[in-house]
Amino acid sequence: MSSAFAGQADEVQQMKECIQELSNETSGEDQEERKEQALELLADLCENLDNAADFCKLGGMHLLLSRYLNCLEDGLRWRAADLIGICSQNVPLVQETALSLGAVNKLLKLVDLDKNEAVRIKSLFAISCLVREQEAGLTEFVNLDGFSVLMRAMQSNVLKLKVKSAFLLQNLLLSHPEHKETLWSMGMIQQLISLLHTEHSPFHEHVLSALCSLVTDFPRGVTECRIPDLAFEDFLKERCQLIQKQEEFQEELEYCERLLKICFQNVSEDNNMDR
């Protein structure tokens, strides 16, 4: 099927053929494979922004959200989520259509509850495309408690999902610092610090990066980091000693040093003055 579609000169016609295949309600192993191939071809075609908009106008987004995000086949679910993300990148028309169809709510549920790792990862990718630099999408994400979904994703045992969740959190904090208060009130700082007490991994770099973004120019966050029971200053100093000579952890080292400076430098200077 893929080769037959590839032979079509007109990309819009190719998309129509794919949508027709996806609209076919017949089931079976062969049909599932054909639908997977259709989703893959659409993903390639919709890297082009004009094609992404045309796909949406042809009813493709409605089909993905109404049928394929909740279908039984894992391979169709994750490909549908991936296609939603690809189409939504930097295309306001597609973003607005997806949001009007309840995309954020459906995708958050998949990130939170789906048993398939690829579905969860691709759903998070799609969410990222709908909330970064998209005010309406971010507002919906916040109202649906999306930050709690990110935290639970960071607490999962799926490394790629953990890293991408921390990266999205850090990105949202940089572009929308007004949400620091919300995150502080839900205990995000202490939960992020607790994640650093798991076995050391590359994921920790992204947690530390998110913490840096959260406490920068946010006195309440700094005060939270100084809670004695957290022993966060001791942790940061120990981590610096552990990784300072390991080149692959230099970015993590920079985040540790930055957090020490932001949260504890003035405390140390005050203590020295008291002496």
PDB file of C-alpha atoms in Angstrom:
ATOM      1  CA  MET A   1       0.000   0.000   0.000  1.00  0.00           C
ATOM      2  CA  SER A   2       2.798   2.392   0.905  1.00  0.00           C
ATOM      3  CA  SER A   3       4.463   1.984  -2.487  1.00  0.00           C
ATOM      4  CA  ALA A   4       1.126   2.489  -4.224  1.00  0.00           C
ATOM      5  CA  PHE A   5       0.538   5.687  -2.277  1.00  0.00           C
ATOM      6  CA  ALA A   6       4.077   6.864  -2.980  1.00  0.00           C
ATOM      7  CA  GLY A   7       3.338   6.632  -6.678  1.00  0.00           C
ATOM      8  CA  GLN A   8       0.681   9.336  -6.400  1.00  0.00           C
ATOM      9  CA  ALA A   9       1.991  12.620  -7.760  1.00  0.00           C
ATOM     10  CA  ASP A  10      -0.414  14.761  -5.772  1.00  0.00           C
ATOM     11  CA  GLU A  11       0.284  14.759  -2.041  1.00  0.00           C
ATOM     12  CA  VAL A  12      -3.234  15.906  -1.194  1.00  0.00           C
ATOM     13  CA  GLN A  13      -4.556  12.926  -3.123  1.00  0.00           C
ATOM     14  CA  GLN A  14      -2.198  10.693  -1.170  1.00  0.00           C
ATOM     15  CA  MET A  15      -3.610  12.076   2.075  1.00  0.00           C
ATOM     16  CA  LYS A  16      -7.165  11.479   0.855  1.00  0.00           C
ATOM     17  CA  GLU A  17      -6.248   7.873   0.070  1.00  0.00           C
ATOM     18  CA  CYS A  18      -4.774   7.427   3.536  1.00  0.00           C
ATOM     19  CA  ILE A  19      -7.812   8.969   5.241  1.00  0.00           C
ATOM     20  CA  GLN A  20     -10.051   6.690   3.225  1.00  0.00           C
ATOM     21  CA  GLU A  21      -8.049   3.682   4.410  1.00  0.00           C
ATOM     22  CA  LEU A  22      -8.251   4.880   8.024  1.00  0.00           C
ATOM     23  CA  SER A  23     -11.998   5.427   7.680  1.00  0.00           C
ATOM     24  CA  ASN A  24     -12.428   1.771   6.718  1.00  0.00           C
ATOM     25  CA  GLU A  25     -13.930   0.011   9.734  1.00  0.00           C
ATOM     26  CA  THR A  26     -12.981  -3.517   8.720  1.00  0.00           C
ATOM     27  CA  SER A  27     -10.565  -5.278  11.065  1.00  0.00           C
ATOM     28  CA  GLY A  28      -7.957  -8.013  10.863  1.00  0.00           C
ATOM     29  CA  GLU A  29      -4.177  -8.304  10.817  1.00  0.00           C
ATOM     30  CA  ASP A  30      -3.878  -7.199   7.205  1.00  0.00           C
ATOM     31  CA  GLN A  31      -6.136  -4.207   7.794  1.00  0.00           C
ATOM     32  CA  GLU A  32      -4.175  -3.183  10.872  1.00  0.00           C
ATOM     33  CA  GLU A  33      -0.941  -3.256   8.874  1.00  0.00           C
ATOM     34  CA  ARG A  34      -2.507  -1.141   6.110  1.00  0.00           C
ATOM     35  CA  LYS A  35      -3.706   1.413   8.653  1.00  0.00           C
ATOM     36  CA  GLU A  36      -0.253   1.562  10.260  1.00  0.00           C
ATOM     37  CA  GLN A  37       1.275   2.192   6.839  1.00  0.00           C
ATOM     38  CA  ALA A  38      -1.289   4.926   6.162  1.00  0.00           C
ATOM     39  CA  LEU A  39      -0.440   6.648   9.460  1.00  0.00           C
ATOM     40  CA  GLU A  40       3.279   6.407   8.711  1.00  0.00           C
ATOM     41  CA  LEU A  41       2.860   7.917   5.246  1.00  0.00           C
ATOM     42  CA  LEU A  42       0.716  10.704   6.670  1.00  0.00           C
ATOM     43  CA  ALA A  43       3.412  11.390   9.277  1.00  0.00           C
ATOM     44  CA  ASP A  44       5.943  11.870   6.458  1.00  0.00           C
ATOM     45  CA  LEU A  45       3.605  14.039   4.383  1.00  0.00           C
ATOM     46  CA  CYS A  46       2.524  16.219   7.318  1.00  0.00           C
ATOM     47  CA  GLU A  47       6.065  17.275   8.123  1.00  0.00           C
ATOM     48  CA  ASN A  48       5.149  19.840   5.456  1.00  0.00           C
ATOM     49  CA  LEU A  49       3.123  22.561   7.197  1.00  0.00           C
ATOM     50  CA  ASP A  50       0.738  23.048   4.273  1.00  0.00           C
ATOM     51  CA  ASN A  51       0.031  19.340   4.146  1.00  0.00           C
ATOM     52  CA  ALA A  52      -0.621  19.326   7.898  1.00  0.00           C
ATOM     53  CA  ALA A  53      -3.223  22.061   7.483  1.00  0.00           C
ATOM     54  CA  ASP A  54      -4.809  20.259   4.515  1.00  0.00           C
ATOM     55  CA  PHE A  55      -4.931  16.995   6.477  1.00  0.00           C
ATOM     56  CA  CYS A  56      -6.865  18.804   9.179  1.00  0.00           C
ATOM     57  CA  LYS A  57      -9.249  20.387   6.648  1.00  0.00           C
ATOM     58  CA  LEU A  58      -9.894  16.932   5.188  1.00  0.00           C
ATOM     59  CA  GLY A  59     -11.143  15.710   8.577  1.00  0.00           C
ATOM     60  CA  GLY A  60      -8.020  13.782   9.481  1.00  0.00           C
ATOM     61  CA  MET A  61      -7.615  15.267  12.956  1.00  0.00           C
ATOM     62  CA  HIS A  62     -11.197  14.416  13.879  1.00  0.00           C
ATOM     63  CA  LEU A  63     -10.613  10.835  12.745  1.00  0.00           C
ATOM     64  CA  LEU A  64      -7.455  10.496  14.834  1.00  0.00           C
ATOM     65  CA  LEU A  65      -9.033  11.864  17.987  1.00  0.00           C
ATOM     66  CA  SER A  66     -12.405  10.155  17.689  1.00  0.00           C
ATOM     67  CA  ARG A  67     -11.215   6.704  16.678  1.00  0.00           C
ATOM     68  CA  TYR A  68      -7.488   6.029  16.808  1.00  0.00           C
ATOM     69  CA  LEU A  69      -6.372   7.425  20.156  1.00  0.00           C
ATOM     70  CA  ASN A  70      -8.645   4.955  21.938  1.00  0.00           C
ATOM     71  CA  CYS A  71      -8.393   1.944  19.622  1.00  0.00           C
ATOM     72  CA  LEU A  72      -7.217  -1.400  21.006  1.00  0.00           C
ATOM     73  CA  GLU A  73      -4.098  -1.765  18.856  1.00  0.00           C
ATOM     74  CA  ASP A  74      -0.979  -0.252  20.451  1.00  0.00           C
ATOM     75  CA  GLY A  75       0.681   0.349  17.082  1.00  0.00           C
ATOM     76  CA  LEU A  76      -2.238   2.423  15.857  1.00  0.00           C
ATOM     77  CA  ARG A  77      -2.539   4.401  19.100  1.00  0.00           C
ATOM     78  CA  TRP A  78       1.072   5.532  19.224  1.00  0.00           C
ATOM     79  CA  ARG A  79       1.188   6.328  15.509  1.00  0.00           C
ATOM     80  CA  ALA A  80      -1.988   8.407  15.865  1.00  0.00           C
ATOM     81  CA  ALA A  81      -0.528  10.347  18.814  1.00  0.00           C
ATOM     82  CA  ASP A  82       2.696  10.894  16.874  1.00  0.00           C
ATOM     83  CA  LEU A  83       0.765  12.204  13.868  1.00  0.00           C
ATOM     84  CA  ILE A  84      -1.222  14.609  16.063  1.00  0.00           C
ATOM     85  CA  GLY A  85       2.060  16.027  17.339  1.00  0.00           C
ATOM     86  CA  ILE A  86       3.650  16.267  13.881  1.00  0.00           C
ATOM     87  CA  CYS A  87       0.598  18.045  12.451  1.00  0.00           C
ATOM     88  CA  SER A  88       0.316  20.441  15.388  1.00  0.00           C
ATOM     89  CA  GLN A  89       3.879  21.750  15.323  1.00  0.00           C
ATOM     90  CA  ASN A  90       3.756  25.451  14.460  1.00  0.00           C
ATOM     91  CA  VAL A  91       0.403  25.225  12.642  1.00  0.00           C
ATOM     92  CA  PRO A  92      -2.192  27.344  14.515  1.00  0.00           C
ATOM     93  CA  LEU A  93      -5.117  26.013  12.445  1.00  0.00           C
ATOM     94  CA  VAL A  94      -4.283  22.439  13.382  1.00  0.00           C
ATOM     95  CA  GLN A  95      -3.661  23.327  17.029  1.00  0.00           C
ATOM     96  CA  GLU A  96      -6.997  25.111  17.293  1.00  0.00           C
ATOM     97  CA  THR A  97      -8.833  22.205  15.679  1.00  0.00           C
ATOM     98  CA  ALA A  98      -7.158  19.642  17.934  1.00  0.00           C
ATOM     99  CA  LEU A  99      -7.917  21.702  21.026  1.00  0.00           C
ATOM    100  CA  SER A 100     -11.563  22.105  20.023  1.00  0.00           C
ATOM    101  CA  LEU A 101     -11.810  18.301  19.784  1.00  0.00           C
ATOM    102  CA  GLY A 102     -10.511  17.765  23.329  1.00  0.00           C
ATOM    103  CA  ALA A 103      -7.040  16.612  22.341  1.00  0.00           C
ATOM    104  CA  VAL A 104      -5.237  17.729  25.508  1.00  0.00           C
ATOM    105  CA  ASN A 105      -7.571  15.843  27.835  1.00  0.00           C
ATOM    106  CA  LYS A 106      -7.366  12.642  25.771  1.00  0.00           C
ATOM    107  CA  LEU A 107      -3.597  12.808  25.436  1.00  0.00           C
ATOM    108  CA  LEU A 108      -3.052  13.500  29.139  1.00  0.00           C
ATOM    109  CA  LYS A 109      -5.050  10.376  29.983  1.00  0.00           C
ATOM    110  CA  LEU A 110      -2.853   8.320  27.659  1.00  0.00           C
ATOM    111  CA  VAL A 111       0.342   9.711  29.211  1.00  0.00           C
ATOM    112  CA  ASP A 112      -1.005   8.929  32.657  1.00  0.00           C
ATOM    113  CA  LEU A 113      -2.754   5.594  32.187  1.00  0.00           C
ATOM    114  CA  ASP A 114      -1.812   3.783  28.982  1.00  0.00           C
ATOM    115  CA  LYS A 115       0.092   0.543  29.496  1.00  0.00           C
ATOM    116  CA  ASN A 116       2.161   0.905  26.322  1.00  0.00           C
ATOM    117  CA  GLU A 117       5.401   2.901  26.635  1.00  0.00           C
ATOM    118  CA  ALA A 118       5.405   4.152  23.038  1.00  0.00           C
ATOM    119  CA  VAL A 119       1.836   5.425  23.376  1.00  0.00           C
ATOM    120  CA  ARG A 120       2.733   7.364  26.523  1.00  0.00           C
ATOM    121  CA  ILE A 121       5.875   8.866  24.978  1.00  0.00           C
ATOM    122  CA  LYS A 122       4.201   9.883  21.711  1.00  0.00           C
ATOM    123  CA  SER A 123       1.198  11.304  23.585  1.00  0.00           C
ATOM    124  CA  LEU A 124       3.554  13.500  25.607  1.00  0.00           C
ATOM    125  CA  PHE A 125       5.180  14.643  22.355  1.00  0.00           C
ATOM    126  CA  ALA A 126       1.749  15.628  21.022  1.00  0.00           C
ATOM    127  CA  ILE A 127       0.917  17.505  24.235  1.00  0.00           C
ATOM    128  CA  SER A 128       4.185  19.400  23.943  1.00  0.00           C
ATOM    129  CA  CYS A 129       3.254  20.486  20.424  1.00  0.00           C
ATOM    130  CA  LEU A 130      -0.145  21.722  21.646  1.00  0.00           C
ATOM    131  CA  VAL A 131       0.982  23.694  24.713  1.00  0.00           C
ATOM    132  CA  ARG A 132       4.382  25.191  23.893  1.00  0.00           C
ATOM    133  CA  GLU A 133       3.909  28.668  22.450  1.00  0.00           C
ATOM    134  CA  GLN A 134       0.137  28.039  22.401  1.00  0.00           C
ATOM    135  CA  GLU A 135      -1.680  30.012  25.083  1.00  0.00           C
ATOM    136  CA  ALA A 136      -5.060  28.275  24.751  1.00  0.00           C
ATOM    137  CA  GLY A 137      -3.417  24.861  24.845  1.00  0.00           C
ATOM    138  CA  LEU A 138      -1.346  25.729  27.914  1.00  0.00           C
ATOM    139  CA  THR A 139      -4.389  27.123  29.715  1.00  0.00           C
ATOM    140  CA  GLU A 140      -6.255  23.888  29.095  1.00  0.00           C
ATOM    141  CA  PHE A 141      -3.222  21.866  30.172  1.00  0.00           C
ATOM    142  CA  VAL A 142      -3.034  23.765  33.473  1.00  0.00           C
ATOM    143  CA  ASN A 143      -6.789  23.526  34.081  1.00  0.00           C
ATOM    144  CA  LEU A 144      -6.647  19.752  33.528  1.00  0.00           C
ATOM    145  CA  ASP A 145      -3.865  19.429  36.142  1.00  0.00           C
ATOM    146  CA  GLY A 146      -1.288  18.666  33.483  1.00  0.00           C
ATOM    147  CA  PHE A 147       1.597  19.512  35.803  1.00  0.00           C
ATOM    148  CA  SER A 148       0.559  16.615  38.072  1.00  0.00           C
ATOM    149  CA  VAL A 149       0.558  14.320  35.033  1.00  0.00           C
ATOM    150  CA  LEU A 150       4.115  15.456  34.256  1.00  0.00           C
ATOM    151  CA  MET A 151       5.189  14.704  37.815  1.00  0.00           C
ATOM    152  CA  ARG A 152       3.698  11.204  37.707  1.00  0.00           C
ATOM    153  CA  ALA A 153       5.419  10.641  34.361  1.00  0.00           C
ATOM    154  CA  MET A 154       8.736  11.659  35.933  1.00  0.00           C
ATOM    155  CA  GLN A 155       8.075   9.137  38.707  1.00  0.00           C
ATOM    156  CA  SER A 156       7.504   6.305  36.214  1.00  0.00           C
ATOM    157  CA  ASN A 157      10.055   3.650  35.282  1.00  0.00           C
ATOM    158  CA  VAL A 158      10.167   4.687  31.597  1.00  0.00           C
ATOM    159  CA  LEU A 159      13.399   6.658  31.186  1.00  0.00           C
ATOM    160  CA  LYS A 160      12.490   8.349  27.901  1.00  0.00           C
ATOM    161  CA  LEU A 161       9.138   9.459  29.325  1.00  0.00           C
ATOM    162  CA  LYS A 162      10.834  10.758  32.488  1.00  0.00           C
ATOM    163  CA  VAL A 163      13.390  12.782  30.520  1.00  0.00           C
ATOM    164  CA  LYS A 164      10.841  14.253  28.101  1.00  0.00           C
ATOM    165  CA  SER A 165       8.498  15.183  30.966  1.00  0.00           C
ATOM    166  CA  ALA A 166      11.259  17.012  32.839  1.00  0.00           C
ATOM    167  CA  PHE A 167      12.327  18.753  29.624  1.00  0.00           C
ATOM    168  CA  LEU A 168       8.769  19.946  28.947  1.00  0.00           C
ATOM    169  CA  LEU A 169       8.418  21.175  32.530  1.00  0.00           C
ATOM    170  CA  GLN A 170      11.661  23.124  32.252  1.00  0.00           C
ATOM    171  CA  ASN A 171      10.629  24.613  28.909  1.00  0.00           C
ATOM    172  CA  LEU A 172       7.240  25.721  30.243  1.00  0.00           C
ATOM    173  CA  LEU A 173       8.891  27.336  33.262  1.00  0.00           C
ATOM    174  CA  LEU A 174      11.230  29.330  31.041  1.00  0.00           C
ATOM    175  CA  SER A 175       8.477  30.574  28.748  1.00  0.00           C
ATOM    176  CA  HIS A 176       5.778  30.975  31.425  1.00  0.00           C
ATOM    177  CA  PRO A 177       7.383  31.806  34.796  1.00  0.00           C
ATOM    178  CA  GLU A 178       3.967  32.924  36.071  1.00  0.00           C
ATOM    179  CA  HIS A 179       3.204  29.258  36.772  1.00  0.00           C
ATOM    180  CA  LYS A 180       5.960  28.954  39.396  1.00  0.00           C
ATOM    181  CA  GLU A 181       3.490  29.829  42.139  1.00  0.00           C
ATOM    182  CA  THR A 182       1.153  27.020  41.034  1.00  0.00           C
ATOM    183  CA  LEU A 183       3.990  24.506  40.997  1.00  0.00           C
ATOM    184  CA  TRP A 184       5.283  25.656  44.374  1.00  0.00           C
ATOM    185  CA  SER A 185       1.810  25.334  45.930  1.00  0.00           C
ATOM    186  CA  MET A 186       1.477  21.731  44.715  1.00  0.00           C
ATOM    187  CA  GLY A 187       4.802  20.744  46.279  1.00  0.00           C
ATOM    188  CA  MET A 188       6.700  20.389  43.017  1.00  0.00           C
ATOM    189  CA  ILE A 189      10.046  21.489  44.477  1.00  0.00           C
ATOM    190  CA  GLN A 190      10.158  18.797  47.152  1.00  0.00           C
ATOM    191  CA  GLN A 191       8.948  16.178  44.690  1.00  0.00           C
ATOM    192  CA  LEU A 192      11.678  17.088  42.210  1.00  0.00           C
ATOM    193  CA  ILE A 193      14.305  16.917  44.950  1.00  0.00           C
ATOM    194  CA  SER A 194      13.027  13.480  45.970  1.00  0.00           C
ATOM    195  CA  LEU A 195      13.554  12.279  42.371  1.00  0.00           C
ATOM    196  CA  LEU A 196      17.239  13.108  42.720  1.00  0.00           C
ATOM    197  CA  HIS A 197      17.550  10.510  45.477  1.00  0.00           C
ATOM    198  CA  THR A 198      16.865   7.689  43.016  1.00  0.00           C
ATOM    199  CA  GLU A 199      19.762   5.842  41.381  1.00  0.00           C
ATOM    200  CA  HIS A 200      21.947   8.316  39.500  1.00  0.00           C
ATOM    201  CA  SER A 201      21.086   8.537  35.795  1.00  0.00           C
ATOM    202  CA  PRO A 202      21.104  11.073  32.924  1.00  0.00           C
ATOM    203  CA  PHE A 203      17.519  11.905  33.955  1.00  0.00           C
ATOM    204  CA  HIS A 204      18.878  13.809  36.970  1.00  0.00           C
ATOM    205  CA  GLU A 205      20.357  16.476  34.704  1.00  0.00           C
ATOM    206  CA  HIS A 206      16.882  17.347  33.465  1.00  0.00           C
ATOM    207  CA  VAL A 207      15.418  17.389  36.988  1.00  0.00           C
ATOM    208  CA  LEU A 208      18.144  19.775  38.125  1.00  0.00           C
ATOM    209  CA  SER A 209      17.546  21.942  35.068  1.00  0.00           C
ATOM    210  CA  ALA A 210      13.828  22.152  35.920  1.00  0.00           C
ATOM    211  CA  LEU A 211      14.690  23.032  39.522  1.00  0.00           C
ATOM    212  CA  CYS A 212      17.003  25.816  38.337  1.00  0.00           C
ATOM    213  CA  SER A 213      14.210  27.281  36.239  1.00  0.00           C
ATOM    214  CA  LEU A 214      11.727  26.946  39.092  1.00  0.00           C
ATOM    215  CA  VAL A 215      13.767  28.696  41.796  1.00  0.00           C
ATOM    216  CA  THR A 216      15.413  31.416  39.683  1.00  0.00           C
ATOM    217  CA  ASP A 217      13.913  34.794  40.640  1.00  0.00           C
ATOM    218  CA  PHE A 218      11.428  33.005  42.894  1.00  0.00           C
ATOM    219  CA  PRO A 219      12.204  33.587  46.599  1.00  0.00           C
ATOM    220  CA  ARG A 220       9.576  31.135  47.840  1.00  0.00           C
ATOM    221  CA  GLY A 221      11.273  28.395  45.847  1.00  0.00           C
ATOM    222  CA  VAL A 222      14.651  29.281  47.315  1.00  0.00           C
ATOM    223  CA  THR A 223      13.208  29.179  50.832  1.00  0.00           C
ATOM    224  CA  GLU A 224      11.724  25.746  50.139  1.00  0.00           C
ATOM    225  CA  CYS A 225      15.084  24.397  49.009  1.00  0.00           C
ATOM    226  CA  ARG A 226      16.571  25.502  52.343  1.00  0.00           C
ATOM    227  CA  ILE A 227      14.230  23.361  54.459  1.00  0.00           C
ATOM    228  CA  PRO A 228      16.674  21.493  56.771  1.00  0.00           C
ATOM    229  CA  ASP A 229      14.957  18.110  56.440  1.00  0.00           C
ATOM    230  CA  LEU A 230      15.618  18.139  52.682  1.00  0.00           C
ATOM    231  CA  ALA A 231      19.397  18.443  53.225  1.00  0.00           C
ATOM    232  CA  PHE A 232      19.513  19.759  49.689  1.00  0.00           C
ATOM    233  CA  GLU A 233      22.726  21.749  50.109  1.00  0.00           C
ATOM    234  CA  ASP A 234      24.596  18.654  51.308  1.00  0.00           C
ATOM    235  CA  PHE A 235      23.159  16.653  48.422  1.00  0.00           C
ATOM    236  CA  LEU A 236      24.311  19.217  45.847  1.00  0.00           C
ATOM    237  CA  LYS A 237      27.819  19.375  47.289  1.00  0.00           C
ATOM    238  CA  GLU A 238      28.096  15.580  47.335  1.00  0.00           C
ATOM    239  CA  ARG A 239      26.827  15.350  43.772  1.00  0.00           C
ATOM    240  CA  CYS A 240      29.386  17.938  42.646  1.00  0.00           C
ATOM    241  CA  GLN A 241      32.173  15.849  44.159  1.00  0.00           C
ATOM    242  CA  LEU A 242      30.801  12.701  42.537  1.00  0.00           C
ATOM    243  CA  ILE A 243      30.632  14.015  38.967  1.00  0.00           C
ATOM    244  CA  GLN A 244      33.133  16.879  38.774  1.00  0.00           C
ATOM    245  CA  LYS A 245      35.764  14.807  36.949  1.00  0.00           C
ATOM    246  CA  GLN A 246      33.316  13.017  34.657  1.00  0.00           C
ATOM    247  CA  GLU A 247      33.032  14.847  31.357  1.00  0.00           C
ATOM    248  CA  GLU A 248      29.661  13.322  30.448  1.00  0.00           C
ATOM    249  CA  PHE A 249      28.050  14.966  33.487  1.00  0.00           C
ATOM    250  CA  GLN A 250      29.354  18.511  33.030  1.00  0.00           C
ATOM    251  CA  GLU A 251      25.931  20.015  32.352  1.00  0.00           C
ATOM    252  CA  GLU A 252      24.559  18.346  35.468  1.00  0.00           C
ATOM    253  CA  LEU A 253      27.515  19.754  37.404  1.00  0.00           C
ATOM    254  CA  GLU A 254      26.716  23.260  36.132  1.00  0.00           C
ATOM    255  CA  TYR A 255      23.110  22.939  37.322  1.00  0.00           C
ATOM    256  CA  CYS A 256      24.263  21.764  40.761  1.00  0.00           C
ATOM    257  CA  GLU A 257      26.663  24.693  41.058  1.00  0.00           C
ATOM    258  CA  ARG A 258      23.978  27.125  39.908  1.00  0.00           C
ATOM    259  CA  LEU A 259      21.525  25.815  42.491  1.00  0.00           C
ATOM    260  CA  LEU A 260      24.142  26.110  45.226  1.00  0.00           C
ATOM    261  CA  LYS A 261      24.725  29.719  44.207  1.00  0.00           C
ATOM    262  CA  ILE A 262      21.025  30.611  43.932  1.00  0.00           C
ATOM    263  CA  CYS A 263      19.829  28.862  47.076  1.00  0.00           C
ATOM    264  CA  PHE A 264      22.731  28.724  49.491  1.00  0.00           C
ATOM    265  CA  GLN A 265      25.438  31.270  48.680  1.00  0.00           C
ATOM    266  CA  ASN A 266      23.869  34.057  50.746  1.00  0.00           C
ATOM    267  CA  VAL A 267      23.245  31.641  53.623  1.00  0.00           C
ATOM    268  CA  SER A 268      26.925  30.630  53.669  1.00  0.00           C
ATOM    269  CA  GLU A 269      28.041  34.267  53.521  1.00  0.00           C
ATOM    270  CA  ASP A 270      25.711  35.167  56.393  1.00  0.00           C
ATOM    271  CA  ASN A 271      27.038  32.271  58.469  1.00  0.00           C
ATOM    272  CA  ASN A 272      30.614  33.394  57.836  1.00  0.00           C
ATOM    273  CA  MET A 273      29.730  36.938  58.951  1.00  0.00           C
ATOM    274  CA  ASP A 274      28.194  35.571  62.159  1.00  0.00           C
ATOM    275  CA  ARG A 275      31.456  33.853  62.953  1.00  0.00           C
TER     276      ARG A 275
END
